[in-house]
Coordinates of C-alpha atoms in Angstrom, one line a residue:
X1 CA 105.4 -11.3 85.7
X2 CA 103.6 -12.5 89.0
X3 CA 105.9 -14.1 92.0
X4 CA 105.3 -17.8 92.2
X5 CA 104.2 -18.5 95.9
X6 CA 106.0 -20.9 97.7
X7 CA 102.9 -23.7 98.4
X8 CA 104.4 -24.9 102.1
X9 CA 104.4 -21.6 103.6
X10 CA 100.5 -21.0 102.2
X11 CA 99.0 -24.0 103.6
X12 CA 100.6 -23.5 107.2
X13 CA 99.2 -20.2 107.5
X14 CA 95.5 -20.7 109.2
X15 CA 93.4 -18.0 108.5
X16 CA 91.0 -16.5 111.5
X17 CA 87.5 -17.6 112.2
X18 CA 85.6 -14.6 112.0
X19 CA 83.7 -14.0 115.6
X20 CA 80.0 -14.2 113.8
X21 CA 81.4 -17.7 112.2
X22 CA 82.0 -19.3 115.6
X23 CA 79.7 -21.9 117.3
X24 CA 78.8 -20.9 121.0
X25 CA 77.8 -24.4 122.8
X26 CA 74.7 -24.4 124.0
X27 CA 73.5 -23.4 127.5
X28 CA 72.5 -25.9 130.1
X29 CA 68.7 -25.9 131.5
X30 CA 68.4 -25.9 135.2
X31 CA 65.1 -23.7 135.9
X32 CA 61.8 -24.0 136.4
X33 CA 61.2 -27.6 135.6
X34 CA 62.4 -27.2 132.0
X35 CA 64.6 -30.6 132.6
X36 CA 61.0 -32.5 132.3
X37 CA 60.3 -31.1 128.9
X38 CA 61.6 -34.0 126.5
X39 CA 63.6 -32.9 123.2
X40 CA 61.6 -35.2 120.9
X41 CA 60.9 -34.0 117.1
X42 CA 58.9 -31.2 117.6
X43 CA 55.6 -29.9 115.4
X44 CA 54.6 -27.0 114.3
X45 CA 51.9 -25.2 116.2
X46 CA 50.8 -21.5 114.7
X47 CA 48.5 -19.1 117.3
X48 CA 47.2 -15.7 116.6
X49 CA 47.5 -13.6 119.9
X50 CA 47.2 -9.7 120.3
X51 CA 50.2 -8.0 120.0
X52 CA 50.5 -7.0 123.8
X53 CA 50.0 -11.1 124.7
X54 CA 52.7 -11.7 122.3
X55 CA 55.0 -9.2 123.9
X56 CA 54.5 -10.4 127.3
X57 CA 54.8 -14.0 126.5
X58 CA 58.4 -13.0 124.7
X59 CA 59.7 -11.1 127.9
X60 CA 58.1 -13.7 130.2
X61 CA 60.6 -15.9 128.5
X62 CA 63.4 -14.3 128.8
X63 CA 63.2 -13.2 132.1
X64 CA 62.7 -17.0 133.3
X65 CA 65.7 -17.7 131.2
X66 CA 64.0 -20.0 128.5
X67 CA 65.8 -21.1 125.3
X68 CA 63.2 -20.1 123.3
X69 CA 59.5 -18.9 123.8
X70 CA 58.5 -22.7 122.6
X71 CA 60.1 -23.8 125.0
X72 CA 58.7 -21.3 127.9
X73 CA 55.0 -22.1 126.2
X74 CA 55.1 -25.7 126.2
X75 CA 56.4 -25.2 129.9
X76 CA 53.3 -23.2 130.7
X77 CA 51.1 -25.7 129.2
X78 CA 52.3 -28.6 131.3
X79 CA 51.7 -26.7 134.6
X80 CA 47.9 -25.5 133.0
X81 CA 47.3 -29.4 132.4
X82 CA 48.6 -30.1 135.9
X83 CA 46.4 -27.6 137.6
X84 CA 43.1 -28.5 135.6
X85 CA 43.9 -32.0 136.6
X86 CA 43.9 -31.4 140.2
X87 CA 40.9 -28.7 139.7
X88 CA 38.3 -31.7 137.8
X89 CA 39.3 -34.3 140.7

C-alpha cells in the first residue's frame, strides 16, 4: 500500500523555474535616435527583398544594437524622410 504524504511538507517545497521558463527584462534603448521612435500599436507591413538585402538589413540591425529589425527599419525610414525633406527644400 502507497505512503500517505504528509500535505505541509509538499506545499513548502518550491520547485525550480527552469532557466528557458524565466523572463529576462527587457533592455533599455539608448542608440542612434531609437528613443524618438514611439511604441504606439504597431501594423503590419510585408516587403519582398532579395535575399542578400534581407541579410544585410538583419546584421545591420544587430550590429547597431536594435531590438528588432522593425525597429532598425522604421529607424531608417525616419532619417530617409528627414533627408528628402531637406533635399525638396
Amino acid at each position: 500500500m502507497a505512503k500517505a504524504l504528509e500535505l505541509a511538507d509538499t506545499l513548502t517545497v518550491v520547485p525550480s523555474v527552469p532557466k528557458a521558463a524565466q523572463v529576462t527584462p527587457p533592455r533599455p534603448a539608448g542608440k542612434q535616435g531609437r528613443e524618438a521612435i514611439k511604441h504606439e500599436p504597431r501594423e503590419p507591413l510585408q516587403v519582398r527583398w532579395p535575399g542578400e538585402d534581407v541579410k544585410a538589413a538583419k546584421l545591420a540591425a544587430i550590429q547597431l544594437d536594435f531590438p528588432t529589425v522593425s525597429d532598425f527599419m522604421l529607424a531608417c525610414f525616419h532619417a530617409y524622410m528627414k533627408t528628402a525633406k531637406k533635399d525638396g527644400e
